[in-house]
Each structure stands twice: as structure tokens, then as C-alpha cells.
């Protein structure tokens, strides 16, 4: 059988998360949606904070996690307002899967301004060695605008503090893309 490295952005993201995380790590799913990503993260034994602006999304995610919900904390909030109890530099991974709830109201989509605000706040929460994972959907105009704004924002982060990498499907221009930002463990000059 052929070894499959990845076939889509979800598998690519999940393979990074798995290599980064250990049981007990603090993780935030900032846009939990239908809970597919949350389930993957919960199965890794993480302490998982779920955020979404839609109660229906939180309900659906909690239902999906029913057997894995021991260390799961749902919050009905915009991701630009992280729960207050989360300490600075304590989080191993913050996950954003941008856009709208599949099968739901397409007007309840992530917005560039609040996403950028959230990302600024996220920088404070991630611990050294931890990461921020952002899936963008450039296949529609608002998603493309959001991706452009985020990549421009990420490109100006201090390279001594953050490694920033953007994965795009070169042979499929409308496919989702994956941005990974990893906080460096130490301030090492290149
Ligand atoms: C593409 S879906 C996420 C899919 C999810 N990762 C999954 O595995 O099912 C995007 C979600 O972001 C939520 N959302 C939109 N704006 C938000 C905001 N400002 N803060 C938090 N969640 C938001 C939507 O309600 C929607 O559920």
C-alpha cells in the first residue's frame, strides 16, 4: 500500500497537531463548529476549550464529544474574547478553522477584523514551543480577503519569536490553506 502523507488540509493540520501535543496540554478550538477538529483534539487527551458564536455549534460539538468530554470547556463567545481563566504563555495549541458552519447560516462567518484581533490576543496565550493553526478558505471573496489579511499580519511577526509557514495547494487555487505559527522556544538569533 502507498504511504499517504496527507490528501487534504485537514489531514495536514491533524498530523501537525498530533506531533505537537501530549495528553494534558491546554488547547483552544477557537471556532469549534460541528466539532470534527475538537473530537480529534479531545482524543489526544488534551484539556480543551471550545469557542463559537453559535450555541448550536457548541451543542453539536459537545454531542460529538460525549465520550471524550471529561476535560472540555465550552464558551459561547467570539474568539476575540478568550476565557479569562486561561493564563498567558500556557496554551500548547490554538486552532482556527475559519468561515461558516457547514450546513448552517452562511452570514455567521468569521470576520477579518475580529479574527485579526483574536490572533493578536492568541500570541499572548501560546507557550514557547506551542502553535497557532489557522485554516483559511480563499475559495470565496470574504475568505480570500481574510486569508490575505492574516498572511500579511503573520509576515510581520518577529522571526526571533515566531516561525510562520503558509501551506497552499499549488495545483488547486481555491483549496483551503493552512497557516502554522509556532512560538520559538528561545530567542535565538539566526
Ligand atoms: C468552518 S466552521 C468550523 C468547523 C469546525 N472546525 C469543525 O471541525 O467542524 C467555522 C465556525 O466558526 C464560527 N465562528 C464564526 N465567527 C466566529 C467568531 N467570531 N468567534 C468564534 N467562532 C466563530 C462559526 O459559527 C462556525 O461554527
Coordinates of C-alpha atoms in Angstrom, one line a residue, residues 71-181:
X71 CA -11.6 17.9 30.1
X72 CA -13.7 20.0 27.8
X73 CA -14.9 23.6 28.5
X74 CA -17.4 25.2 26.1
X75 CA -17.8 29.0 25.7
X76 CA -20.4 30.9 23.7
X77 CA -18.2 33.8 22.7
X78 CA -16.4 35.5 19.9
X79 CA -12.8 34.2 19.6
X80 CA -11.6 37.7 20.1
X81 CA -12.5 37.3 23.8
X82 CA -10.7 34.3 25.2
X83 CA -11.9 32.9 28.6
X84 CA -10.3 34.9 31.4
X85 CA -9.0 31.9 33.3
X86 CA -6.5 30.9 30.6
X87 CA -3.1 32.1 31.7
X88 CA -0.6 33.8 29.4
X89 CA 2.0 31.5 27.8
X90 CA 0.1 28.4 29.0
X91 CA -1.5 27.1 25.8
X92 CA 0.0 24.4 23.5
X93 CA -2.2 25.0 20.5
X94 CA -4.9 27.4 19.3
X95 CA -6.9 26.2 16.3
X96 CA -8.9 28.4 13.9
X97 CA -11.0 26.8 11.2
X98 CA -12.3 30.0 9.6
X99 CA -15.5 30.6 7.7
X100 CA -19.1 29.5 8.5
X101 CA -20.7 26.4 10.0
X102 CA -21.1 23.8 7.2
X103 CA -24.9 23.4 6.6
X104 CA -25.6 26.5 8.8
X105 CA -26.2 30.2 8.4
X106 CA -23.5 31.5 6.0
X107 CA -23.8 35.0 7.3
X108 CA -22.5 33.9 10.7
X109 CA -19.0 33.6 9.3
X110 CA -15.6 34.7 10.7
X111 CA -14.8 38.4 10.0
X112 CA -11.3 39.7 9.2
X113 CA -11.3 42.4 11.9
X114 CA -12.2 40.1 14.8
X115 CA -10.0 37.3 13.5
X116 CA -7.0 39.7 13.5
X117 CA -7.9 40.9 17.0
X118 CA -8.2 37.3 18.2
X119 CA -4.9 36.4 16.7
X120 CA -3.2 39.3 18.4
X121 CA -4.6 38.1 21.7
X122 CA -3.7 34.5 20.9
X123 CA 0.0 35.4 20.7
X124 CA 0.0 36.2 24.4
X125 CA -1.5 32.8 25.4
X126 CA 0.7 30.4 23.5
X127 CA 3.6 29.0 25.4
X128 CA 7.1 28.6 24.0
X129 CA 7.1 25.7 21.5
X130 CA 3.3 26.0 21.2
X131 CA 1.5 26.9 18.0
X132 CA -1.4 28.6 16.3
X133 CA -3.1 26.7 13.4
X134 CA -5.3 28.6 11.0
X135 CA -7.3 27.1 8.2
X136 CA -8.4 29.7 5.6
X137 CA -10.9 29.4 2.8
X138 CA -9.8 31.5 -0.1
X139 CA -12.3 30.0 -2.5
X140 CA -14.8 32.8 -1.8
X141 CA -14.2 36.6 -1.7
X142 CA -14.5 37.2 2.0
X143 CA -12.4 34.1 2.7
X144 CA -9.7 35.4 0.3
X145 CA -9.7 38.8 2.0
X146 CA -9.4 37.2 5.4
X147 CA -6.5 34.9 4.2
X148 CA -4.7 37.9 2.7
X149 CA -5.0 40.0 5.8
X150 CA -3.8 37.1 8.0
X151 CA -0.8 36.3 5.9
X152 CA 0.2 40.0 5.8
X153 CA -0.2 40.1 9.6
X154 CA 1.8 36.9 10.1
X155 CA 4.6 38.0 7.8
X156 CA 5.5 40.9 10.1
X157 CA 5.7 38.8 13.3
X158 CA 9.2 38.9 14.9
X159 CA 11.1 36.0 13.3
X160 CA 13.1 35.6 16.5
X161 CA 9.9 34.8 18.4
X162 CA 7.7 33.1 15.8
X163 CA 8.1 30.6 12.9
X164 CA 5.4 31.3 10.4
X165 CA 4.6 29.0 7.5
X166 CA 1.8 29.0 4.9
X167 CA 0.8 25.8 3.2
X168 CA -1.1 26.2 -0.1
X169 CA -2.2 23.7 -2.7
X170 CA -0.3 25.0 -5.7
X171 CA -2.4 22.9 -8.2
X172 CA -5.8 23.9 -6.7
X173 CA -6.1 27.6 -6.2
X174 CA -9.5 27.5 -4.4
X175 CA -8.5 24.8 -1.9
X176 CA -8.3 25.7 1.8
X177 CA -4.8 26.7 3.0
X178 CA -3.1 26.2 6.3
X179 CA -1.1 28.7 8.3
X180 CA 1.1 27.5 11.1
X181 CA 2.7 29.8 13.6

